[in-house]
Amino acid sequence: MSETASTGGFGTPGKVWLGTLVVLVAAGVLAWAYQLSEGLIVTGMDNVFSWGLYIMLFVFFVGLSAGGLIISSVPKFFHSDRYDSIAALGVLVSFACIVVAGLLILPDLGRPTRVVGFILSPDFRSPMVWDFAIVVLYGLFTAGYFWLLTRRDLAARGSRLAFGVKDTEAGRKRDKKLSFWAAAIAIPLAVALHSITGWIFALQIGRGDWFSPLVAPMFIMKALVSGLALMLVVAILADRFTRFEFSRELVPELGKVLGIFVAVHIVYLLAAERLPHAWAENFEFWSITSGFLVGDSLSFWLWTLVGGAIPLALLVTPSLRRKVWAVFTASVFAIVGILFEGVNLIFTGYDQLNIDAAPGVTTGTDYLNYGSSVWATSGSYTPTIVELLISIGLVALGALIVTLGLRFFPVFPGEAVETHRREESAGDAAVADGGQAQTDGGQPRTDGGVDE
Amino acid sequence: MTNYGMVIDQERCIGCQACATSCMEENNVGLGQAWNRVLTEGGDNIETPAGSYPEDGSDGTGTMSMDFQPTACQHCENAPCVKVCPVNATYTRDDGIVEIDYDKCMGCRYCMAACPYNARVFNYDEPDHVPDDGTGSVAKRPQGVVEKCTFCSHRVEQDLDPACVDACPADARIFGDLDDEDSTVSKYVNKYETHRLLEDLDTEPSTYYVRGEMTPGRKRIGKELEGTERKDVALPDGGDDA
């Protein structure tokens, strides 16, 4: 890349980390090539359960993309520079997540080459067309916003990535003003992105609990929870393993905000969604209560207990909230919880058939020879290795984007002054993270790794 | 305007699966897939009743019951699948038939999520046919697209009834123009008590089911579509079948 590359390469652990990511991405590409040659028959989906891991993760990564942008834009909107130190990192993470989300749609398609239909023959009634537009817009916007936040520092470094922009006082002032307007666009854009993604499901009258006016607000809230949690995880890890410095005082502060988000999501919105059903369907006080509180699937408990109760307990305790490990743990758990919220959502849409009289529906995947059982009266789904490899490959790609962004863009607080001091520690600390992190199953440490 | 629809008389249906089988043959549907299914309303398995035998010495009221529910695409007027298709591959024809442009379909399966009737199937694998060249009058669809019942639009365009209607030995299926007051389907919908599947979802299906009182069924005079010129010149005994 630019001259910055010469100011200190990746250390050995950094190289191991990058190498692992590249291997995972390559494995994903190979798996996708295999899926392209064989067709979607190599996935776990069928005619009853016709959306699986790809869509679950699409929803999840759209949500994850919220946090960074919100954290960087909301303070700017109120002319506060309190969170400036993590603004650029936040937008970088948002960008990586939306790229992963957008790409996750491709392997879900039966004929990916026909994706041009979005442009050649769109039907504007389709929520997927709205979502396509907003995801593309959001991706371009975050890329532009990231460049806006870093371009003066890039210029100061003499990087070609500044594209001719000069590092001047007046220029920096102007960028500050511009970033206010960018923030003013970013907030409604994020609200639109998450609502529209929710409406992909919430407008479907034929899929049980999907058809609910609460889905769109729920998507916004879960985006705030998982996005902020991811932001915290990435900032804490980047602080630990790279030159990036994450101000300690921000940890309890953002931890508190995360606690509020989790409370609104799990305690308030979930209650608002479940209570009407539980109340209307039951008669005794205790059966109403249990209908309200007790879920019936593993994903429900992973979502509410692991992703709700535990992080909340860690974050409401002031003494714990000041501990980095506690906020880190709470964030990881919250992310895991939101992942399973998405899993739960897909399952509630597909596990039951509206018309489930025998013999049911043909699965479309079970015909082997005469006498094969090809019918199903309920949905079941387990992702295959191919789906996992493709998904992990894409997640690794996201981690790669964040890693390279951290390395080649000035996303550090107080960039200009710090250039020299940074160099000495940059030797092997550049991206010296993850050496251990990824040995435990190749989970990328930045975005999404912890949550898969 | 023409608005094709179907009346299925569940009192006449004998559950023989002839409609389902003829559909597969006519439309070249891959093995392991079905566009048209005859479901059993009753026990847990196909062709098993719900309830129990009347007991000896009791009042004679057994609770056994079994009905057949032939189910395919309902060709809804407010079709969710048409509204969700991002690339306009699924569309409603001027004659009310919901059809798929297999060339545009990118296989996102959003329509399958939208259809409350599970009428759609997706070619996860390369479709398998016996014989290899396939059967019937419709070209086979490629792997990676969604497909479903078309009301045999290729037959309707030749003024013929859909294959399932033609094949029904119980005359339980009646096809015709719901916008034509004089068509048999319109008359039956007006005269008999009919219901449509999952009516509360407001999808406005064009497929009506008769329950309770048996209709006279389809007029069994050839395979020509009612109200067409071809029908008018056909012999009343169905001898002229082109």
XYZ file of C-alpha atoms in Angstrom:
694
model
C 0.000 0.000 0.000
C 1.269 3.484 0.688
C 4.364 4.726 2.417
C 2.853 3.954 5.777
C 3.496 0.323 5.159
C 7.181 0.880 5.627
C 6.875 2.374 9.087
C 6.879 -1.074 10.586
C 5.417 -4.278 9.241
C 3.233 -6.814 10.967
C 5.010 -8.688 13.721
C 5.132 -12.450 13.831
C 1.849 -12.865 15.725
C 0.344 -10.325 13.372
C 1.495 -12.327 10.407
C 0.112 -15.530 11.895
C -3.203 -13.763 12.446
C -3.286 -12.402 8.901
C -2.214 -15.759 7.501
C -5.012 -17.492 9.362
C -7.558 -15.017 8.051
C -6.303 -15.454 4.507
C -6.500 -19.241 4.850
C -10.071 -18.994 6.175
C -11.083 -16.673 3.345
C -9.495 -19.039 0.825
C -11.328 -21.998 2.378
C -14.561 -20.028 2.084
C -13.896 -19.269 -1.568
C -13.197 -22.935 -2.285
C -16.341 -23.972 -0.430
C -18.361 -21.483 -2.428
C -16.841 -22.767 -5.678
C -17.938 -26.248 -4.619
C -21.426 -24.994 -3.782
C -21.636 -23.256 -7.164
C -20.770 -26.466 -8.971
C -23.132 -28.682 -6.975
C -25.942 -26.226 -6.248
C -27.707 -25.451 -2.995
C -28.284 -29.176 -2.500
C -25.031 -29.111 -0.489
C -26.663 -26.860 2.103
C -29.007 -27.930 4.872
C -31.964 -26.013 3.440
C -35.049 -27.548 1.822
C -38.501 -26.544 0.552
C -39.891 -26.202 4.083
C -36.895 -24.547 5.729
C -35.878 -22.485 2.740
C -33.650 -19.895 4.413
C -30.773 -20.902 6.659
C -27.411 -19.835 8.011
C -26.694 -17.289 5.283
C -29.829 -15.290 6.004
C -29.423 -15.675 9.784
C -25.918 -14.244 9.506
C -27.021 -11.592 7.027
C -29.496 -10.273 9.572
C -26.839 -10.543 12.275
C -24.177 -8.616 10.357
C -26.580 -5.913 9.260
C -27.240 -5.456 12.980
C -23.549 -5.485 13.881
C -22.896 -2.702 11.402
C -24.959 -0.301 13.484
C -22.769 0.169 16.524
C -19.707 1.802 15.102
C -21.641 4.273 13.017
C -23.927 5.215 15.901
C -21.024 5.691 18.309
C -19.190 7.904 15.877
C -22.136 9.856 14.522
C -24.439 10.544 17.476
C -21.831 12.477 19.496
C -20.812 14.393 16.378
C -24.428 15.265 15.789
C -24.467 16.940 19.199
C -21.109 18.599 18.486
C -19.359 16.538 21.128
C -15.846 15.233 20.592
C -16.030 12.936 23.580
C -15.997 9.769 21.482
C -13.758 11.074 18.710
C -11.050 8.653 19.745
C -13.076 5.666 18.600
C -15.052 7.325 15.822
C -12.904 6.196 12.924
C -12.519 2.673 14.305
C -16.283 2.512 14.708
C -16.967 3.470 11.128
C -14.336 0.995 9.954
C -16.067 -1.811 11.854
C -19.441 -0.725 10.455
C -18.046 -0.801 6.950
C -16.559 -4.276 7.409
C -19.850 -5.592 8.798
C -22.004 -4.236 6.005
C -19.620 -5.691 3.416
C -19.891 -9.092 5.092
C -23.687 -8.767 5.282
C -24.028 -7.841 1.625
C -21.755 -10.653 0.488
C -23.655 -13.208 2.601
C -26.616 -12.843 0.232
C -24.647 -14.128 -2.759
C -24.105 -17.734 -1.622
C -27.783 -17.879 -0.664
C -28.841 -17.412 -4.277
C -29.645 -20.361 -6.501
C -28.292 -18.484 -9.511
C -25.988 -15.682 -8.337
C -25.425 -14.394 -11.883
C -29.090 -13.355 -12.044
C -28.513 -10.922 -9.176
C -28.337 -8.199 -11.845
C -32.135 -8.443 -11.833
C -32.042 -6.058 -8.877
C -31.021 -3.387 -11.379
C -32.515 -4.682 -14.640
C -36.024 -5.583 -13.484
C -36.651 -4.518 -9.894
C -40.119 -4.720 -8.338
C -40.359 -1.780 -5.978
C -42.992 -3.521 -3.892
C -40.360 -5.972 -2.699
C -38.759 -5.248 0.694
C -35.680 -7.008 -0.631
C -35.298 -4.324 -3.297
C -35.534 -1.659 -0.598
C -32.966 -3.550 1.432
C -30.649 -3.990 -1.534
C -30.734 -0.231 -2.117
C -30.160 0.676 1.519
C -27.351 -1.854 2.045
C -25.487 -0.541 -1.015
C -26.093 3.043 0.071
C -25.012 2.315 3.623
C -21.859 0.544 2.443
C -20.856 3.427 0.175
C -21.709 5.931 2.875
C -19.632 4.240 5.587
C -16.682 3.975 3.180
C -16.954 7.683 2.392
C -17.471 8.611 6.028
C -14.422 6.603 7.067
C -12.331 8.388 4.486
C -13.703 11.757 5.624
C -12.686 11.006 9.214
C -9.175 9.913 8.292
C -8.243 11.876 5.188
C -6.469 14.790 6.921
C -4.380 12.365 8.949
C -3.664 10.410 5.807
C -2.521 13.661 4.218
C -0.335 14.387 7.233
C 1.337 11.027 6.703
C 1.774 11.837 3.040
C -0.335 8.816 2.126
C -1.622 8.460 -1.396
C -4.932 7.398 0.112
C -5.566 11.052 0.898
C -6.212 11.460 -2.837
C -4.740 14.932 -2.988
C -6.415 16.287 0.152
C -4.062 18.591 2.090
C -3.579 18.609 5.845
C -4.451 22.187 6.792
C -6.049 23.782 9.846
C -8.854 25.187 7.729
C -9.310 21.825 6.093
C -9.639 20.079 9.425
C -12.190 22.636 10.530
C -14.159 22.138 7.370
C -14.053 18.354 7.830
C -15.415 18.789 11.307
C -18.387 20.616 9.895
C -18.745 18.037 7.162
C -18.676 15.221 9.684
C -21.567 16.865 11.515
C -23.607 16.717 8.318
C -22.412 13.197 7.664
C -23.642 12.290 11.139
C -26.967 13.909 10.385
C -27.283 11.587 7.385
C -25.829 8.551 9.125
C -28.464 8.357 11.849
C -31.595 8.178 9.666
C -29.690 5.952 7.249
C -28.971 3.478 10.046
C -32.575 3.607 11.271
C -33.745 2.905 7.713
C -31.280 0.065 7.216
C -32.354 -1.841 10.309
C -36.063 -1.188 9.889
C -36.070 -2.284 6.268
C -34.122 -5.414 7.106
C -36.743 -6.091 9.768
C -39.540 -5.517 7.265
C -38.175 -8.254 5.008
C -39.664 -10.495 7.680
C -42.271 -8.318 9.348
C -44.335 -7.885 6.176
C -44.794 -11.634 5.676
C -48.259 -12.520 6.831
C -47.791 -16.218 6.195
C -44.920 -16.890 8.609
C -46.199 -16.954 12.166
C -44.518 -14.482 14.473
C -42.715 -12.689 11.684
C -45.814 -10.637 10.982
C -45.499 -8.152 13.824
C -45.242 -4.367 13.914
C -42.632 -4.761 16.653
C -40.087 -6.430 14.399
C -38.660 -3.197 12.957
C -38.119 -1.492 16.365
C -36.733 -4.815 17.587
C -34.219 -4.825 14.727
C -33.100 -1.309 15.603
C -32.656 -2.234 19.238
C -30.787 -5.439 18.563
C -28.564 -3.563 16.123
C -27.734 -1.094 18.886
C -26.989 -3.911 21.338
C -24.853 -6.065 19.052
C -23.261 -3.123 17.268
C -22.119 -1.375 20.427
C -21.017 -4.676 21.955
C -18.929 -5.454 18.868
C -17.493 -1.947 18.951
C -16.397 -2.516 22.559
C -14.937 -5.934 21.788
C -12.960 -4.620 18.833
C -11.744 -1.532 20.708
C -10.634 -3.579 23.708
C -8.828 -6.118 21.526
C -7.286 -3.430 19.337
C -6.081 -1.671 22.471
C -4.528 -4.880 23.702
C -2.903 -6.063 20.515
C -2.289 -3.045 18.327
C -1.105 0.535 18.628
C -4.681 1.632 19.090
C -5.428 3.148 22.476
C -8.845 2.762 23.994
C -9.328 5.336 26.725
C -10.077 3.554 30.018
C -12.709 6.040 31.087
C -14.821 5.172 28.077
C -15.147 1.547 29.187
C -17.597 2.020 32.099
C -19.368 4.758 30.183
C -20.013 2.710 27.083
C -20.665 -0.301 29.291
C -23.475 1.612 30.917
C -24.922 2.565 27.530
C -24.714 -1.074 26.467
C -26.524 -2.066 29.656
C -29.343 0.330 28.816
C -29.561 -1.021 25.270
C -29.704 -4.618 26.532
C -32.387 -3.676 29.048
C -34.544 -1.955 26.452
C -34.105 -4.874 24.050
C -34.450 -7.918 26.282
C -36.512 -6.598 29.159
C -38.732 -4.021 27.552
C -39.240 -4.859 23.856
C -39.274 -8.609 24.356
C -41.826 -8.185 27.119
C -43.899 -5.924 24.917
C -43.807 -8.599 22.222
C -44.568 -11.621 24.391
C -46.999 -10.370 26.995
C -50.025 -9.869 24.720
C -49.789 -13.470 23.429
C -49.142 -14.948 26.861
C -51.985 -12.974 28.431
C -54.529 -13.715 25.730
C -53.730 -17.417 25.506
C -53.691 -18.232 29.229
C -56.151 -17.892 32.080
C -54.384 -18.471 35.420
C -51.958 -15.898 36.770
C -49.056 -18.357 36.839
C -49.709 -19.737 33.397
C -49.740 -16.205 32.020
C -46.463 -15.565 33.838
C -44.797 -18.704 32.578
C -46.168 -18.234 29.071
C -44.552 -14.831 29.205
C -41.207 -15.749 30.730
C -40.522 -19.271 29.550
C -39.396 -19.840 25.999
C -39.553 -23.165 24.227
C -36.312 -23.350 22.289
C -32.598 -23.393 22.943
C -32.090 -20.343 20.774
C -34.595 -18.448 22.910
C -32.593 -19.140 26.058
C -29.273 -18.359 24.401
C -30.793 -15.080 23.332
C -32.408 -14.015 26.604
C -30.232 -15.634 29.262
C -26.767 -15.595 27.704
C -27.439 -12.465 25.685
C -29.643 -10.662 28.192
C -29.544 -11.645 31.848
C -25.786 -12.267 32.124
C -24.583 -9.091 30.374
C -27.160 -7.094 32.272
C -25.931 -8.478 35.601
C -22.349 -7.579 34.681
C -23.226 -4.114 33.446
C -25.568 -2.909 36.193
C -22.969 -3.480 38.906
C -20.917 -0.258 39.052
C -17.779 -1.924 40.394
C -17.863 -4.573 37.674
C -18.619 -2.078 34.952
C -15.263 -0.426 35.573
C -13.426 -3.677 34.873
C -12.433 -4.159 31.271
C -12.863 -7.942 31.468
C -16.437 -7.556 32.724
C -17.452 -5.185 29.962
C -15.653 -7.401 27.450
C -17.461 -10.529 28.681
C -20.803 -8.758 28.755
C -20.236 -7.568 25.180
C -19.304 -11.012 23.898
C -22.361 -12.538 25.579
C -24.626 -9.825 24.218
C -23.316 -10.498 20.703
C -23.877 -14.248 21.096
C -27.400 -13.498 22.324
C -28.235 -11.360 19.314
C -26.857 -14.021 16.966
C -29.343 -16.464 18.440
C -32.138 -13.929 18.270
C -31.661 -14.111 14.493
C -31.523 -17.912 14.578
C -34.688 -17.910 16.668
C -36.420 -15.574 14.219
C -35.754 -17.836 11.226
C -36.851 -20.919 13.156
C -40.142 -19.356 14.248
C -40.894 -18.708 10.586
C -40.077 -22.152 9.267
C -40.581 -24.798 11.932
C -44.361 -24.987 11.462
C -46.436 -25.270 8.292
C -49.669 -23.320 8.014
C -51.262 -26.296 6.322
C -49.637 -29.339 7.842
C -52.046 -32.109 6.834
C -50.328 -35.358 5.839
C -48.219 -35.984 3.881
C -47.197 -32.311 3.975
C -44.783 -30.663 1.596
C -42.111 -32.184 -0.616
C -38.702 -31.271 0.745
C -37.102 -31.188 -2.697
C -33.849 -32.557 -1.318
C -34.602 -36.104 -0.247
C -35.225 -38.010 -3.475
C -32.658 -40.758 -3.874
C -34.572 -43.549 -5.545
C -37.950 -45.246 -5.639
C -39.442 -45.297 -2.165
C -37.517 -42.341 -0.773
C -39.408 -40.377 1.824
C -39.689 -36.914 0.293
C -42.392 -35.387 2.512
C -42.262 -33.244 5.627
C -44.956 -31.776 7.872
C -42.612 -29.526 9.862
C -39.338 -27.775 9.242
C -35.919 -28.755 10.499
C -32.524 -27.379 9.653
C -28.874 -28.033 10.424
C -26.223 -26.112 8.528
C -23.721 -28.171 6.563
C -19.922 -27.898 6.607
C -20.081 -26.078 3.259
C -22.382 -23.419 4.695
C -20.151 -23.059 7.758
C -16.963 -22.758 5.685
C -18.467 -20.124 3.387
C -19.831 -18.172 6.354
C -16.595 -18.344 8.339
C -14.698 -17.282 5.221
C -16.852 -14.184 4.917
C -16.512 -13.391 8.612
C -12.738 -13.744 8.215
C -12.925 -11.324 5.296
C -14.595 -8.819 7.624
C -11.854 -9.339 10.199
C -9.284 -8.838 7.450
C -10.870 -5.527 6.460
C -10.741 -4.285 10.058
C -7.172 -5.533 10.547
C -5.866 -3.918 7.369
C -7.858 -0.774 8.067
C -6.274 -0.527 11.497
C -2.870 -1.038 9.953
C -3.020 1.287 6.977
C -5.394 4.020 8.079
C -4.877 6.465 10.920
C -7.744 5.350 13.120
C -5.823 6.189 16.281
C -6.599 8.918 18.752
C -4.355 11.951 18.413
C -2.951 10.606 15.218
C -0.700 13.390 13.993
C 1.301 13.858 17.187
C 1.545 10.203 17.876
C 3.211 9.094 14.714
C 6.694 8.878 16.164
C 5.923 7.389 19.524
C 3.868 4.774 17.869
C 6.626 3.516 15.670
C 8.736 2.034 18.396
C 5.960 -0.154 19.685
C 4.685 -0.789 16.232
C 7.480 -3.188 15.529
C 5.567 -6.304 16.332
C 2.559 -4.843 17.959
C 1.026 -3.560 14.783
C -1.462 -6.328 14.634
C 0.135 -8.688 17.002
C -3.133 -9.973 18.208
C -5.024 -13.087 17.773
C -2.061 -15.414 17.670
C -3.722 -17.352 20.439
C -7.207 -16.215 19.739
C -7.464 -17.988 16.460
C -5.891 -21.261 17.467
C -9.093 -22.061 19.294
C -11.008 -22.961 16.207
C -9.931 -20.206 13.880
C -12.337 -17.640 15.170
C -11.391 -14.189 13.990
C -10.959 -11.838 16.864
C -12.372 -8.705 15.413
C -15.788 -8.568 13.996
C -17.994 -11.455 14.448
C -15.347 -13.902 15.516
C -16.480 -14.009 19.076
C -20.049 -14.351 18.188
C -20.138 -17.248 15.810
C -61.165 -9.175 -18.302
C -60.430 -12.780 -17.692
C -59.669 -13.991 -14.211
C -59.057 -17.698 -14.113
C -59.954 -19.623 -11.023
C -60.713 -23.095 -9.816
C -63.427 -24.700 -7.763
C -62.527 -27.933 -6.012
C -65.454 -29.933 -4.684
C -64.119 -31.739 -1.634
C -67.351 -33.721 -1.430
C -66.556 -35.238 -4.813
C -62.825 -35.735 -4.251
C -61.971 -39.400 -3.706
C -58.293 -38.879 -2.895
C -57.037 -40.881 -5.872
C -54.060 -38.570 -6.546
C -54.790 -38.559 -10.289
C -54.572 -34.763 -10.324
C -51.216 -34.815 -8.521
C -49.835 -37.455 -10.856
C -51.092 -35.864 -14.054
C -49.617 -32.559 -12.890
C -46.181 -34.100 -12.509
C -46.395 -35.698 -15.940
C -47.811 -32.720 -17.788
C -45.458 -30.201 -16.228
C -42.338 -32.287 -16.185
C -41.896 -31.848 -12.425
C -38.641 -33.288 -11.078
C -38.655 -36.396 -8.904
C -39.109 -35.655 -5.236
C -41.001 -32.428 -5.951
C -44.746 -31.819 -6.156
C -46.647 -28.799 -7.409
C -50.002 -30.351 -6.632
C -50.629 -32.391 -3.511
C -53.703 -34.181 -2.208
C -53.477 -33.807 1.551
C -55.435 -35.879 4.014
C -57.377 -34.019 6.646
C -57.587 -36.636 9.314
C -54.919 -38.752 10.942
C -51.200 -38.253 11.110
C -50.560 -40.092 7.875
C -51.825 -39.919 4.336
C -55.233 -41.579 3.940
C -55.731 -42.210 7.626
C -58.814 -40.928 9.454
C -58.947 -38.966 12.654
C -61.106 -40.107 15.559
C -62.232 -43.576 16.618
C -64.609 -46.303 15.513
C -68.127 -46.210 16.890
C -68.260 -48.550 19.870
C -70.574 -51.501 20.086
C -73.679 -50.681 22.047
C -73.020 -46.989 22.112
C -75.266 -44.427 20.509
C -73.662 -45.139 17.186
C -71.860 -41.895 16.825
C -68.343 -42.729 15.759
C -65.930 -39.863 15.504
C -64.035 -41.100 12.457
C -63.493 -38.459 9.841
C -61.311 -38.039 6.825
C -61.363 -35.507 4.038
C -59.116 -34.724 1.156
C -57.545 -31.373 0.641
C -56.078 -31.017 -2.855
C -53.557 -28.189 -2.568
C -51.495 -26.382 -5.173
C -50.765 -22.739 -5.924
C -53.913 -20.796 -5.040
C -53.220 -18.089 -7.643
C -53.981 -15.339 -5.137
C -55.187 -11.966 -6.340
C -53.160 -10.338 -3.560
C -50.262 -12.738 -4.014
C -47.510 -12.247 -1.414
C -45.039 -14.100 -3.633
C -45.541 -11.594 -6.450
C -45.099 -8.663 -4.107
C -41.846 -9.944 -2.600
C -40.077 -11.027 -5.778
C -37.219 -8.517 -6.031
C -36.517 -9.132 -9.712
C -40.071 -9.388 -11.101
C -39.604 -13.068 -11.901
C -42.916 -13.984 -10.272
C -45.744 -11.953 -11.742
C -49.496 -11.966 -12.215
C -50.667 -12.390 -15.798
C -53.549 -10.391 -17.206
C -55.709 -13.491 -16.918
C -55.022 -13.784 -13.165
C -52.560 -16.664 -13.371
C -49.487 -16.247 -11.155
C -46.487 -17.355 -13.144
C -42.697 -17.423 -12.920
C -40.209 -16.168 -15.492
C -37.554 -18.826 -14.936
C -35.021 -16.762 -16.810
C -35.221 -13.902 -14.320
C -35.452 -15.997 -11.138
C -32.213 -15.714 -9.161
C -33.256 -18.315 -6.611
C -33.407 -16.114 -3.504
C -36.452 -18.058 -2.245
C -38.087 -14.978 -0.736
C -41.314 -16.083 -2.457
C -41.147 -19.368 -0.559
C -40.933 -17.405 2.676
C -43.893 -15.309 1.560
C -46.232 -18.085 0.368
C -48.451 -19.176 3.268
C -49.491 -22.330 1.384
C -46.030 -23.801 0.754
C -47.052 -24.129 -2.869
C -43.563 -23.484 -4.179
C -40.624 -25.803 -4.634
C -36.991 -24.973 -5.310
C -34.588 -26.946 -7.474
C -31.853 -27.470 -4.897
C -30.459 -30.189 -7.117
C -30.456 -30.704 -10.863
C -34.035 -31.922 -11.483
C -34.255 -35.664 -12.035
C -36.681 -37.116 -14.576
C -37.801 -40.540 -15.710
C -37.370 -40.866 -18.640
C -34.351 -38.563 -18.756
C -35.939 -36.386 -21.422
C -38.861 -35.762 -19.141
C -42.552 -35.986 -19.791
C -45.419 -33.766 -20.835
C -45.461 -30.477 -22.667
C -43.406 -28.115 -20.510
C -39.646 -27.630 -20.744
C -37.731 -28.689 -17.666
C -36.553 -25.941 -15.361
C -32.892 -25.433 -14.482
C -31.306 -25.999 -11.097
C -31.476 -23.027 -8.741
C -34.928 -21.649 -9.581
C -38.252 -21.751 -7.770
C -41.188 -23.364 -9.569
C -44.869 -24.023 -8.942
C -48.289 -24.704 -10.451
C -49.139 -22.470 -13.398
C -52.809 -23.523 -13.796
C -51.256 -25.220 -16.870
C -51.075 -21.851 -18.580
C -49.630 -23.531 -21.683
C -52.833 -25.610 -21.987
C -55.114 -22.717 -21.114
C -53.535 -20.739 -23.949
C -54.611 -23.554 -26.278
C -58.138 -23.420 -24.863
C -57.661 -26.617 -22.888
C -58.450 -27.264 -19.237
C -55.486 -27.727 -16.864
C -54.158 -31.285 -16.710
C -55.389 -31.885 -13.159
C -58.925 -30.857 -14.114
C -58.888 -33.108 -17.141
C -57.511 -36.027 -15.127
C -59.961 -35.903 -12.212
C -62.165 -39.020 -12.480
C -64.592 -37.623 -9.901
C -65.200 -34.364 -11.765
C -64.238 -32.600 -8.550
C -62.161 -29.914 -10.251
C -63.779 -27.158 -12.246
C -61.707 -24.522 -14.002
C -62.907 -21.348 -15.654
C -63.233 -17.597 -15.736
C -64.355 -16.127 -12.417
C -65.125 -12.809 -14.147
C -67.620 -14.501 -16.461
C -70.979 -14.672 -14.677
C -72.072 -17.621 -16.789
C -69.048 -19.805 -16.203
C -69.492 -22.929 -14.116
C -66.924 -21.737 -11.566
C -68.793 -18.440 -11.063
C -72.109 -20.243 -10.743
C -70.756 -22.717 -8.205
C -69.049 -20.001 -6.161
C -72.358 -18.166 -6.042
C -74.559 -21.150 -5.396
C -72.571 -23.352 -3.036
C -70.954 -22.683 0.252
C -67.303 -22.231 -0.558
C -64.216 -21.334 1.395
C -60.696 -20.452 0.470
C -57.543 -21.581 2.256
C -56.227 -19.364 5.073
C -58.838 -16.789 4.185
C -57.979 -14.571 7.161
C -54.591 -13.773 5.616
C -56.316 -11.662 2.936
C -54.361 -13.161 0.072
C -57.592 -13.500 -1.963
C -56.968 -16.930 -3.518
C -58.600 -17.787 -6.845
C -59.091 -21.368 -5.714
C -62.417 -22.113 -4.001
C -63.284 -25.250 -2.067
C -66.802 -26.635 -1.770
C -67.743 -28.377 1.445
C -71.057 -29.653 2.728
C -73.256 -29.994 -0.318
C -71.947 -31.775 -3.389
C -71.963 -29.877 -6.683
C -72.835 -31.490 -10.009
C -69.104 -31.253 -10.698
C -67.346 -30.528 -13.938
C -69.329 -31.021 -17.116
C -67.542 -33.942 -18.569
C -67.524 -33.060 -22.221
C -63.982 -33.103 -23.500
C -60.848 -31.407 -22.309
C -61.594 -28.059 -23.917
C -61.754 -24.975 -21.812
C -65.236 -23.766 -21.067
C -66.418 -20.649 -22.867
C -63.932 -20.948 -25.696
C -64.590 -21.339 -29.370
C -62.877 -24.666 -29.287
C -65.315 -25.869 -26.696
C -68.236 -24.763 -28.806
C -67.160 -26.832 -31.790
C -66.230 -29.869 -29.714
C -68.559 -32.800 -29.670
C -70.671 -33.077 -26.547
C -69.319 -36.547 -25.881
C -65.771 -35.316 -25.832
C -64.815 -37.100 -29.035
C -62.923 -34.159 -30.463
C -59.921 -33.684 -28.279
C -57.280 -32.262 -30.553
